[in-house]
């Protein structure tokens, strides 16, 4: 199956700092990637859709100036949490959309655990 | 509005005790229904995509089926390593994104 990586796998930062999370599709190209957030024992909540070469589309209630998304290539999307605060602490997961062979499947990365002190 | 309801919320099985997980959905034109497995602290792992009513797919001890209103994930003779949260998601026609249910947390006891 297709492989998606995320880096870092966990990060601890001080309140007010910015954190960048990378999402890479390792063996396929993805024009579309997605960023999710997951709280303990809850399901995945879509934050935004990242489109290669164009602006991201944010879900209602997600601040685009706080969660900056850049999809600069067909294999890399980044999420930057700006001026992070403790309430931003969460598990962030990306997925990449694989359209090869007529299928339409999202493959997920391993997630990034963000803790803001 | 798209809706996905998974039941039960949690399920405990003895090793070898077969059972089924349910995913009921409401979507404006189904493009695909997806099953994922998620282990604690990890991202979801893709299991199956189902596209039309009557379709079935199998992988090892897992079998997914689809009707016009729901999908079942059948687990035959489960093993402790099948313990995980199983997530169901739907993709509406014309949509790029998936809409997830809250999952079923499966525990298989040796």
Coordinates of N, CA and C in Angstrom, one line a residue:
Chain A
X1 N 0.8 -1.2 0.0 CA 0.0 0.0 0.0 C 0.9 1.2 0.0
X2 N 0.2 2.4 -0.3 CA 0.9 3.6 -0.4 C 1.4 4.1 1.0
X3 N 2.5 4.8 1.0 CA 3.1 5.2 2.3 C 3.1 6.7 2.4
X4 N 2.6 7.2 3.6 CA 2.6 8.6 3.9 C 3.4 8.8 5.2
X5 N 4.4 9.7 5.2 CA 5.1 10.0 6.4 C 4.8 11.4 6.9
X6 N 5.0 11.5 8.2 CA 4.9 12.8 8.9 C 6.1 13.1 9.7
X7 N 6.5 14.3 9.8 CA 7.6 14.7 10.7 C 7.3 16.1 11.3
X8 N 7.6 16.2 12.6 CA 8.0 15.2 13.5 C 6.9 14.3 14.0
X9 N 7.2 13.2 14.7 CA 6.2 12.4 15.2 C 5.6 13.0 16.5
X10 N 6.4 13.8 17.2 CA 5.9 14.5 18.4 C 6.8 15.7 18.6
X11 N 6.2 16.7 19.2 CA 6.9 18.0 19.4 C 6.3 18.7 20.6
X12 N 7.1 19.2 21.4 CA 6.8 20.0 22.6 C 7.3 21.4 22.4
X13 N 6.4 22.4 22.5 CA 6.9 23.8 22.3 C 6.3 24.7 23.4
X14 N 6.9 25.9 23.5 CA 6.4 26.9 24.4 C 5.2 27.7 23.8
X15 N 4.3 28.1 24.6 CA 3.2 29.0 24.2 C 3.8 30.2 23.4
X16 N 3.2 30.5 22.3 CA 3.6 31.7 21.5 C 4.5 31.3 20.4
X17 N 5.1 30.2 20.4 CA 6.0 29.8 19.3 C 5.2 29.1 18.1
X18 N 5.9 29.0 17.0 CA 5.3 28.3 15.8 C 5.9 27.0 15.6
X19 N 5.1 26.1 15.1 CA 5.5 24.7 14.9 C 5.1 24.3 13.5
X20 N 6.1 23.7 12.7 CA 5.8 23.2 11.4 C 5.8 21.7 11.4
X21 N 4.8 21.1 10.7 CA 4.6 19.7 10.6 C 4.6 19.4 9.1
X22 N 5.4 18.4 8.7 CA 5.5 18.0 7.3 C 4.8 16.7 7.0
X23 N 4.2 16.6 5.9 CA 3.5 15.4 5.4 C 4.0 15.1 4.0
X24 N 4.5 13.9 3.9 CA 5.0 13.5 2.6 C 4.4 12.2 2.1
X25 N 4.1 12.1 0.8 CA 3.7 10.9 0.2 C 4.9 10.3 -0.4
X26 N 5.3 9.1 0.0 CA 6.6 8.6 -0.3 C 6.7 7.8 -1.7
X27 N 5.6 7.2 -2.1 CA 5.7 6.4 -3.3 C 4.5 6.7 -4.3
X28 N 3.9 7.9 -4.1 CA 2.9 8.3 -5.1 C 2.8 9.8 -5.0
X29 N 2.2 10.4 -6.1 CA 2.0 11.8 -6.1 C 0.6 12.2 -5.7
X30 N 0.5 13.2 -4.9 CA -0.8 13.6 -4.4 C -1.1 15.1 -4.6
X31 N -2.0 15.3 -5.5 CA -2.4 16.7 -5.7 C -3.2 17.3 -4.6
X32 N -3.8 16.4 -3.8 CA -4.6 16.8 -2.7 C -4.2 16.0 -1.4
X33 N -4.0 16.8 -0.4 CA -3.7 16.2 0.9 C -4.6 16.9 1.9
X34 N -4.8 16.2 3.0 CA -5.8 16.7 4.0 C -5.1 16.7 5.4
X35 N -5.6 17.7 6.2 CA -5.1 17.8 7.6 C -6.2 17.6 8.5
X36 N -6.0 16.7 9.5 CA -7.0 16.4 10.5 C -6.5 16.6 11.9
X37 N -7.4 16.8 12.8 CA -7.0 16.9 14.2 C -7.9 15.9 14.9
X38 N -7.2 15.2 15.9 CA -8.0 14.2 16.7 C -7.7 14.4 18.2
X39 N -8.8 14.6 18.9 CA -8.7 14.6 20.4 C -8.9 13.2 21.0
X40 N -8.4 13.0 22.2 CA -8.4 11.7 22.8 C -9.8 11.1 22.7
X41 N -9.8 9.8 22.3 CA -11.0 9.0 22.2 C -12.1 9.6 21.3
X42 N -11.7 10.5 20.4 CA -12.7 11.1 19.4 C -12.2 10.7 18.0
X43 N -13.1 11.0 17.1 CA -12.8 10.7 15.7 C -12.0 11.8 15.0
X44 N -11.7 11.6 13.8 CA -10.9 12.6 13.1 C -11.8 13.8 12.6
X45 N -11.3 15.0 12.8 CA -12.0 16.2 12.4 C -11.2 16.8 11.3
X46 N -11.7 17.0 10.1 CA -11.0 17.6 9.0 C -10.8 19.1 9.3
X47 N -9.6 19.5 9.2 CA -9.3 20.9 9.4 C -9.2 21.6 8.0
X48 N -8.6 21.0 7.1 CA -8.4 21.7 5.8 C -8.0 20.8 4.7
X49 N -8.2 21.2 3.5 CA -7.8 20.4 2.3 C -6.7 21.2 1.6
X50 N -5.6 20.5 1.4 CA -4.4 21.2 0.8 C -4.3 20.8 -0.7
X51 N -4.3 21.8 -1.5 CA -4.2 21.5 -3.0 C -2.9 22.0 -3.5
X52 N -2.2 21.1 -4.2 CA -0.9 21.5 -4.8 C -1.0 22.7 -5.7
X53 N -0.2 23.7 -5.4 CA -0.2 24.8 -6.3 C -1.3 25.9 -6.1
X54 N -2.1 25.6 -5.1 CA -3.2 26.6 -4.9 C -3.5 26.7 -3.4
X55 N -4.4 27.6 -3.0 CA -4.7 27.9 -1.6 C -5.4 26.7 -1.0
X56 N -5.2 26.5 0.3 CA -5.9 25.5 1.0 C -7.3 25.9 1.2
X57 N -8.2 24.9 1.4 CA -9.6 25.1 1.7 C -9.8 24.7 3.2
X58 N -10.2 25.7 4.0 CA -10.4 25.4 5.4 C -11.8 25.1 5.8
X59 N -12.0 24.2 6.8 CA -13.3 23.9 7.3 C -13.8 25.0 8.2
X60 N -15.1 25.1 8.3 CA -15.7 26.1 9.1 C -15.2 26.0 10.5
X61 N -14.8 27.2 11.1 CA -14.3 27.2 12.4 C -12.8 27.1 12.6
X62 N -12.1 26.8 11.5 CA -10.6 26.6 11.5 C -10.0 27.9 11.0
X63 N -9.1 28.5 11.9 CA -8.6 29.8 11.6 C -7.4 29.6 10.6
X64 N -7.6 30.2 9.4 CA -6.6 30.0 8.3 C -5.3 30.7 8.6
X65 N -5.4 31.8 9.4 CA -4.1 32.5 9.8 C -3.4 31.9 10.9
X66 N -4.0 31.0 11.6 CA -3.4 30.3 12.7 C -2.8 28.9 12.2
X67 N -3.5 28.3 11.3 CA -3.0 27.0 10.7 C -2.7 27.2 9.3
X68 N -1.4 27.5 9.0 CA -0.9 27.8 7.7 C -0.6 26.6 6.9
X69 N -1.1 26.4 5.7 CA -0.9 25.2 5.0 C -0.2 25.6 3.6
X70 N 0.8 24.9 3.3 CA 1.6 25.0 2.1 C 1.7 23.7 1.4
X71 N 1.3 23.6 0.2 CA 1.4 22.3 -0.6 C 2.2 22.6 -1.8
X72 N 3.5 22.7 -1.6 CA 4.4 23.2 -2.7 C 4.8 22.2 -3.7
X73 N 4.6 20.9 -3.5 CA 5.0 19.9 -4.5 C 3.9 18.8 -4.4
X74 N 4.0 17.9 -5.3 CA 3.1 16.8 -5.4 C 3.3 15.7 -4.3
X75 N 4.3 15.9 -3.5 CA 4.6 14.9 -2.5 C 4.8 15.5 -1.1
X76 N 4.6 16.8 -1.0 CA 4.8 17.5 0.3 C 3.8 18.6 0.6
X77 N 3.2 18.4 1.8 CA 2.3 19.5 2.4 C 2.8 19.8 3.8
X78 N 2.8 21.1 4.1 CA 3.2 21.4 5.5 C 2.1 22.2 6.2
X79 N 2.0 21.9 7.5 CA 1.0 22.6 8.4 C 1.8 23.4 9.4
X80 N 1.7 24.7 9.5 CA 2.4 25.5 10.5 C 1.3 26.0 11.5
X81 N 1.5 25.6 12.7 CA 0.7 26.2 13.8 C 1.4 27.4 14.3
X82 N 0.8 28.6 14.1 CA 1.4 29.8 14.4 C 1.0 30.3 15.8
X83 N 1.9 30.9 16.6 CA 1.6 31.3 17.9 C 0.7 30.3 18.7
X84 N 1.4 29.2 18.8 CA 0.7 28.0 19.5 C 0.3 28.3 20.9
X85 N -0.8 27.8 21.3 CA -1.3 27.9 22.7 C -1.7 26.6 23.2
X86 N -1.8 26.4 24.5 CA -2.1 25.0 25.1 C -3.3 24.4 24.5
X87 N -4.3 25.2 24.1 CA -5.5 24.6 23.5 C -5.3 24.0 22.1
X88 N -4.1 24.3 21.5 CA -3.7 23.7 20.2 C -3.1 22.4 20.4
X89 N -2.8 22.0 21.6 CA -2.3 20.6 21.9 C -3.3 19.6 21.4
X90 N -2.8 18.7 20.5 CA -3.6 17.7 19.9 C -2.8 16.7 19.1
X91 N -3.5 15.8 18.5 CA -2.8 14.8 17.6 C -3.2 15.3 16.2
X92 N -2.2 15.6 15.4 CA -2.5 16.1 14.0 C -2.1 15.0 13.0
X93 N -3.0 14.7 12.1 CA -2.8 13.6 11.2 C -3.0 14.2 9.8
X94 N -2.2 13.8 8.9 CA -2.4 14.2 7.5 C -2.7 13.0 6.7
X95 N -3.3 13.2 5.5 CA -3.6 12.1 4.6 C -3.3 12.6 3.2
X96 N -3.0 11.7 2.3 CA -2.7 12.0 0.9 C -3.7 11.2 0.0
X97 N -4.2 11.9 -1.0 CA -5.2 11.2 -1.8 C -4.5 10.6 -3.0
X98 N -4.7 9.3 -3.2 CA -4.1 8.5 -4.3 C -5.2 8.2 -5.3
X99 N -5.0 8.8 -6.5 CA -6.0 8.6 -7.6 C -5.5 7.6 -8.6
X100 N -4.4 7.0 -8.4 CA -3.8 6.1 -9.4 C -4.7 4.9 -9.7
X101 N -4.7 4.5 -10.9 CA -5.5 3.3 -11.3 C -7.0 3.4 -11.2
X102 N -7.5 4.7 -11.2 CA -8.9 4.9 -11.1 C -9.5 4.8 -9.7
X103 N -8.7 4.4 -8.7 CA -9.1 4.4 -7.3 C -9.1 5.8 -6.7
X104 N -9.7 6.0 -5.6 CA -9.7 7.3 -4.9 C -9.6 7.0 -3.4
X105 N -8.3 6.9 -2.9 CA -8.1 6.4 -1.6 C -7.2 7.4 -0.8
X106 N -7.6 7.7 0.4 CA -6.7 8.5 1.3 C -5.9 7.6 2.1
X107 N -4.6 7.8 2.1 CA -3.6 7.1 3.0 C -3.1 8.1 4.0
X108 N -3.1 7.6 5.2 CA -2.8 8.5 6.3 C -1.4 8.4 6.8
X109 N -0.9 9.5 7.3 CA 0.4 9.5 8.0 C 0.3 8.9 9.4
X110 N 1.4 8.8 10.1 CA 1.4 8.2 11.5 C 1.0 9.2 12.5
X111 N 0.8 10.5 12.1 CA 0.4 11.5 13.1 C 1.5 12.2 13.8
X112 N 1.2 13.4 14.3 CA 2.1 14.2 15.1 C 1.5 14.7 16.3
X113 N 2.1 14.3 17.5 CA 1.5 14.7 18.8 C 2.1 16.1 19.1
X114 N 1.3 17.1 19.2 CA 1.8 18.4 19.6 C 1.3 18.7 21.0
X115 N 2.3 19.1 21.8 CA 2.1 19.6 23.2 C 2.6 21.0 23.3
X116 N 1.7 21.9 23.7 CA 2.1 23.3 23.9 C 2.0 23.6 25.4
X117 N 3.2 24.0 25.9 CA 3.3 24.3 27.3 C 2.9 25.7 27.7
Chain B
X1 N -27.5 16.5 5.1 CA -26.2 16.5 5.7 C -25.7 15.1 5.8
X2 N -24.4 15.0 5.5 CA -23.7 13.6 5.6 C -23.7 13.2 7.1
X3 N -23.9 11.9 7.3 CA -23.9 11.4 8.6 C -23.4 10.0 8.6
X4 N -22.6 9.7 9.6 CA -22.0 8.3 9.7 C -22.2 7.9 11.2
X5 N -22.8 6.8 11.5 CA -23.0 6.3 12.8 C -22.5 4.9 12.9
X6 N -21.5 4.7 13.9 CA -20.9 3.4 14.1 C -21.4 2.8 15.4
X7 N -21.7 1.5 15.3 CA -22.0 0.8 16.5 C -21.5 -0.6 16.5
X8 N -21.2 -1.2 17.7 CA -21.3 -0.5 19.0 C -20.1 0.5 19.2
X9 N -20.1 1.2 20.2 CA -19.0 2.2 20.5 C -17.8 1.4 20.9
X10 N -18.0 0.3 21.7 CA -16.9 -0.5 22.1 C -17.4 -2.0 22.1
X11 N -16.5 -2.9 21.8 CA -16.8 -4.3 21.7 C -15.7 -5.1 22.3
X12 N -16.0 -6.0 23.2 CA -15.0 -6.9 23.8 C -15.3 -8.3 23.3
X13 N -14.4 -9.0 22.7 CA -14.6 -10.4 22.2 C -13.5 -11.3 22.8
X14 N -13.9 -12.5 23.0 CA -12.9 -13.5 23.3 C -12.2 -13.9 22.0
X15 N -11.0 -14.3 22.1 CA -10.3 -14.8 20.9 C -11.1 -15.9 20.3
X16 N -11.3 -15.8 19.0 CA -12.0 -16.8 18.2 C -13.5 -16.5 18.1
X17 N -14.0 -15.5 18.9 CA -15.4 -15.2 18.9 C -15.8 -14.2 17.8
X18 N -16.4 -14.7 16.7 CA -16.7 -13.8 15.6 C -17.8 -12.8 15.9
X19 N -17.8 -11.7 15.2 CA -18.8 -10.6 15.4 C -18.8 -9.7 14.2
X20 N -19.6 -8.7 14.3 CA -19.7 -7.7 13.2 C -19.8 -6.3 13.8
X21 N -19.2 -5.4 13.1 CA -19.3 -3.9 13.4 C -20.2 -3.3 12.4
X22 N -21.0 -2.3 12.8 CA -22.0 -1.7 11.9 C -21.6 -0.2 11.7
X23 N -21.8 0.2 10.4 CA -21.7 1.6 10.0 C -22.9 2.0 9.2
X24 N -23.7 2.8 9.8 CA -24.9 3.3 9.1 C -24.6 4.7 8.6
X25 N -25.0 5.0 7.4 CA -24.6 6.2 6.8 C -25.8 6.9 6.0
X26 N -25.7 8.2 6.0 CA -26.6 9.0 5.2 C -25.7 10.0 4.4
X27 N -25.8 9.9 3.1 CA -25.0 10.8 2.2 C -25.7 11.1 1.0
X28 N -25.4 12.3 0.5 CA -26.1 12.7 -0.8 C -25.3 12.1 -2.0
X29 N -25.6 10.9 -2.3 CA -24.9 10.2 -3.4 C -23.5 9.7 -2.9
X30 N -23.4 8.3 -2.8 CA -22.2 7.7 -2.2 C -21.2 7.5 -3.3
X31 N -20.0 8.1 -3.1 CA -18.9 7.8 -4.0 C -18.1 6.6 -3.5
X32 N -18.0 6.5 -2.2 CA -17.3 5.4 -1.7 C -17.4 5.3 -0.2
X33 N -17.4 4.1 0.4 CA -17.4 3.9 1.8 C -16.1 3.3 2.2
X34 N -15.4 3.8 3.2 CA -14.1 3.3 3.5 C -14.0 2.8 5.0
X35 N -13.2 1.7 5.2 CA -12.9 1.2 6.5 C -11.4 1.4 6.7
X36 N -11.2 1.9 8.0 CA -9.8 2.0 8.4 C -9.6 1.4 9.8
X37 N -8.4 1.0 10.1 CA -8.1 0.5 11.4 C -7.1 1.6 12.0
X38 N -7.3 1.9 13.3 CA -6.4 2.8 13.9 C -6.0 2.3 15.3
X39 N -4.7 2.2 15.4 CA -4.1 1.8 16.7 C -3.8 3.0 17.5
X40 N -3.8 2.9 18.9 CA -3.6 4.1 19.7 C -2.3 4.8 19.4
X41 N -2.4 6.1 19.2 CA -1.3 7.0 18.9 C -0.7 6.9 17.5
X42 N -1.5 6.3 16.6 CA -1.1 6.1 15.2 C -2.1 6.6 14.3
X43 N -1.7 6.8 13.0 CA -2.7 7.2 12.0 C -3.5 6.0 11.5
X44 N -4.7 6.3 10.9 CA -5.5 5.2 10.4 C -4.8 4.5 9.3
X45 N -5.0 3.2 9.3 CA -4.5 2.3 8.3 C -5.7 1.8 7.4
X46 N -5.5 2.0 6.1 CA -6.5 1.7 5.1 C -6.8 0.2 5.1
X47 N -8.1 -0.1 5.1 CA -8.5 -1.5 4.9 C -9.2 -1.8 3.6
X48 N -10.4 -1.1 3.5 CA -11.2 -1.4 2.3 C -11.9 -0.1 1.8
X49 N -12.2 -0.2 0.5 CA -13.2 0.8 -0.1 C -14.3 0.0 -0.8
X50 N -15.5 0.4 -0.5 CA -16.7 -0.2 -1.1 C -17.4 0.9 -1.9
X51 N -17.9 0.5 -3.1 CA -18.4 1.6 -3.9 C -19.9 1.4 -4.2
X52 N -20.4 0.2 -4.2 CA -21.8 0.0 -4.5 C -22.5 -1.1 -3.7
X53 N -23.8 -1.0 -3.5 CA -24.5 -1.9 -2.7 C -24.3 -3.3 -3.2
X54 N -24.1 -4.3 -2.3 CA -23.9 -5.7 -2.7 C -22.4 -6.0 -2.8
X55 N -21.6 -5.0 -2.8 CA -20.1 -5.3 -2.9 C -19.6 -5.8 -1.6
X56 N -18.6 -6.7 -1.7 CA -18.0 -7.3 -0.5 C -16.5 -7.4 -0.8
X57 N -15.7 -7.2 0.3 CA -14.2 -7.3 0.2 C -13.7 -8.0 1.4
X58 N -12.7 -8.8 1.2 CA -12.1 -9.5 2.3 C -10.6 -9.3 2.4
X59 N -10.1 -9.4 3.7 CA -8.7 -9.3 3.9 C -8.4 -10.1 5.2
X60 N -7.8 -11.2 5.1 CA -7.5 -12.0 6.2 C -8.8 -12.4 7.0
X61 N -8.9 -11.9 8.3 CA -10.1 -12.3 9.1 C -11.2 -11.2 8.9
X62 N -11.0 -10.3 8.1 CA -12.0 -9.2 7.9 C -12.7 -9.3 6.6
X63 N -14.0 -9.0 6.7 CA -14.8 -8.9 5.5 C -15.8 -7.8 5.6
X64 N -15.8 -6.9 4.6 CA -16.7 -5.7 4.6 C -17.7 -5.9 3.6
X65 N -19.0 -5.5 3.9 CA -20.1 -5.6 3.0 C -20.8 -4.2 3.0
X66 N -21.6 -4.0 2.0 CA -22.2 -2.7 1.8 C -23.7 -2.9 1.3
X67 N -24.6 -2.1 1.9 CA -25.9 -2.0 1.4 C -26.2 -0.5 1.2
X68 N -27.4 -0.2 0.8 CA -27.7 1.2 0.5 C -27.7 2.1 1.7
X69 N -27.8 1.5 2.9 CA -27.9 2.3 4.1 C -26.8 2.0 5.1
X70 N -26.1 0.9 5.0 CA -25.1 0.6 6.0 C -24.0 -0.4 5.5
X71 N -23.0 -0.4 6.3 CA -21.9 -1.4 5.9 C -21.6 -2.1 7.2
X72 N -21.2 -3.4 7.0 CA -20.7 -4.2 8.1 C -19.3 -4.6 7.9
X73 N -18.6 -4.7 9.0 CA -17.2 -5.2 9.0 C -17.3 -6.5 9.9
X74 N -17.2 -7.6 9.2 CA -17.3 -8.9 9.9 C -15.9 -9.3 10.3
X75 N -15.7 -9.7 11.5 CA -14.4 -10.2 12.0 C -14.6 -11.7 12.4
X76 N -13.9 -12.6 11.7 CA -14.0 -14.0 11.9 C -12.8 -14.5 12.7
X77 N -13.2 -15.2 13.8 CA -12.2 -15.8 14.7 C -11.1 -14.8 15.0
X78 N -11.4 -13.7 15.6 CA -10.4 -12.6 15.9 C -9.3 -13.1 16.8
X79 N -8.2 -12.4 16.7 CA -7.0 -12.6 17.5 C -6.7 -11.3 18.3
X80 N -6.0 -11.4 19.3 CA -5.7 -10.2 20.1 C -5.1 -9.1 19.3
X81 N -4.3 -9.4 18.3 CA -3.7 -8.4 17.4 C -4.7 -7.6 16.6
X82 N -6.0 -8.1 16.5 CA -7.0 -7.4 15.8 C -7.6 -6.2 16.7
X83 N -7.2 -6.2 17.9 CA -7.7 -5.1 18.8 C -7.2 -3.7 18.3
X84 N -8.2 -2.8 18.1 CA -7.9 -1.5 17.5 C -9.2 -0.8 17.5
X85 N -9.2 0.5 17.0 CA -10.4 1.2 16.7 C -10.6 1.1 15.2
X86 N -11.8 0.7 14.8 CA -12.2 0.6 13.4 C -13.1 1.8 13.0
X87 N -12.6 2.5 12.0 CA -13.3 3.7 11.6 C -13.9 3.5 10.2
X88 N -15.1 4.0 10.1 CA -15.8 4.0 8.9 C -15.9 5.5 8.4
X89 N -15.8 5.6 7.1 CA -15.9 7.0 6.5 C -16.6 6.9 5.2
X90 N -17.3 8.0 4.8 CA -18.0 8.0 3.5 C -17.4 9.2 2.7
X91 N -17.5 9.1 1.4 CA -17.1 10.1 0.5 C -18.3 10.4 -0.4
X92 N -18.9 11.6 -0.3 CA -20.0 11.9 -1.1 C -19.6 12.1 -2.6
X93 N -20.6 12.0 -3.4 CA -20.4 12.2 -4.9 C -19.9 13.7 -5.0
X94 N -18.9 13.9 -5.8 CA -18.4 15.2 -6.0 C -17.5 15.8 -5.0
X95 N -17.4 15.1 -3.9 CA -16.6 15.6 -2.8 C -15.2 15.0 -2.8
X96 N -14.2 15.8 -2.3 CA -12.8 15.3 -2.1 C -12.6 14.7 -0.8
X97 N -13.3 15.2 0.2 CA -13.0 14.7 1.6 C -13.8 13.6 2.0
X98 N -13.3 13.0 3.1 CA -14.1 11.9 3.8 C -14.8 12.4 5.0
X99 N -15.9 11.8 5.4 CA -16.6 12.1 6.6 C -16.6 10.9 7.5
X100 N -16.0 11.0 8.7 CA -15.7 9.9 9.5 C -16.8 9.7 10.6
X101 N -17.0 8.4 10.9 CA -17.8 8.1 12.1 C -16.9 8.1 13.3
X102 N -17.4 7.9 14.5 CA -16.7 8.0 15.7 C -15.9 6.7 16.1
X103 N -16.1 5.6 15.3 CA -15.4 4.4 15.5 C -15.9 3.4 16.4
X104 N -15.5 2.2 16.3 CA -15.8 1.1 17.2 C -14.4 0.6 17.8
X105 N -14.3 0.7 19.1 CA -13.1 0.3 19.8 C -13.2 -1.2 20.1
X106 N -12.4 -2.0 19.4 CA -12.5 -3.5 19.6 C -11.4 -4.0 20.4
X107 N -11.7 -4.8 21.4 CA -10.7 -5.5 22.3 C -10.9 -6.9 22.2
X108 N -9.9 -7.7 21.8 CA -10.0 -9.1 21.7 C -9.1 -9.7 22.8
X109 N -9.8 -10.5 23.7 CA -9.1 -11.0 24.9 C -8.6 -12.4 24.6
X110 N -7.4 -12.7 25.0 CA -6.8 -14.0 24.7 C -7.5 -15.1 25.5

